[in-house]
């Protein structure tokens, strides 16, 4: 049997108990296998059913009735995989669904591998590789924005964008080829200036798309966030309140939060990967020194910094040092302990116009309620957002392919500017075109395809 054309089956719903479960069968033998194990009560038997219709009846194993179910038939090529597909909606519950699945499996129907249904959809031309990847993202998406984005990409936004780039490259490549191949014909010479402008414009748009990777990563992983501040500012109290558990040690003794602890939390519709770090301050304690170094490194790597200051005590030189070290464009300044009378305000200590007032908030970490923080985080996250309709680079594989294409167009431009022959330009543009075809999956190795689909769950 050919692995690629075997009929496959799997439980498409999560394992465990549920109202209903769906068993999916795909391939040339899907309908005949369904005919052998299903007796309709109302409606037609699978062999006589049209695509997109369903029938109510019993699943049988020999003479034993296993369950009553609704069976839906999709006929090739109008199905998710592009093959004949049967979906059995039966009663949920691990034991029953496993038993029905075992009944479906036989000499000509084998268990599907992880992502094999979607892989078939890709191999049968129903989806581009970027769309298939978006299906995986859709399954794992948490939050409204992540779902919206994955759905737009599933509908082909990235594929369309990359296809525009490919079409432009092809247009340039063919004008170069025609001119090189038929020198005797009366074909106008390719104008180097126009060519340079075209390539620069293409590169501008490709680099713009490349930048969307950052937002994709934030949607997938959350904003890498660190809480910093001098000892006793209330960092651990804030961390614990946000994380909803007593993970950090809260104490009156300065410098007790020694290492970096990480927690994934949601605030409004934004996911934060929250690190609680040792306070940024000079210390002679060796163990604590390690924590301080880690926290300085995490400031550099963070997407967002929550800088906590104790506003119930006077603004100190130490507060000033911390304030000066902060990359203000990615910082939310938090004045803590506002249940006590404030000794100072951010407006008094910041240079004029240096920070967005919306990013300076006042809270009581002890109270556990921070609507101002939620608003400030939402505003910060929305500044990072890119419209998914323009396409988005959703993972490292896509980013590496697009980066290769950008580098190749760069090389072509260099060759052009150095006055090299158009042959050299063509070689680089061919490489760019190839990288884009790899990105969409139009020219891709089996190994890459296998790696992409290995991320999926069985049944999808
Ligand atoms: P860290 O060293 O920055 O992690 O500070 P902690 O979270 O350990 O807090 C230091 C002290 O400040 C503790 O006694 C906390 O209970 C107290 N604290 C934290 N937040 C507040 C607050 O909003 N109001 C008041 N009054 N005390 C707070």
XYZ file of C-alpha atoms in Angstrom, residues 305 307 328-335 346 350 355-362 376 379-380 383:
24
model
C 8.980 46.139 31.410
C 8.875 49.104 36.551
C 11.178 54.033 28.294
C 9.507 53.041 24.984
C 8.845 49.545 26.299
C 8.175 50.393 29.932
C 5.025 50.870 31.997
C 5.910 52.976 35.055
C 3.998 51.790 38.102
C 3.702 53.900 41.247
C 6.162 60.575 37.905
C 10.662 62.504 34.581
C 7.136 59.234 28.727
C 3.604 58.656 27.533
C 1.340 59.667 30.474
C -0.836 56.605 29.712
C 2.192 54.459 30.565
C 2.505 56.014 34.073
C -0.002 54.442 36.427
C -0.699 54.270 40.115
C -1.914 50.275 29.844
C -2.600 50.009 24.780
C 1.003 48.782 24.632
C 0.802 49.496 19.311
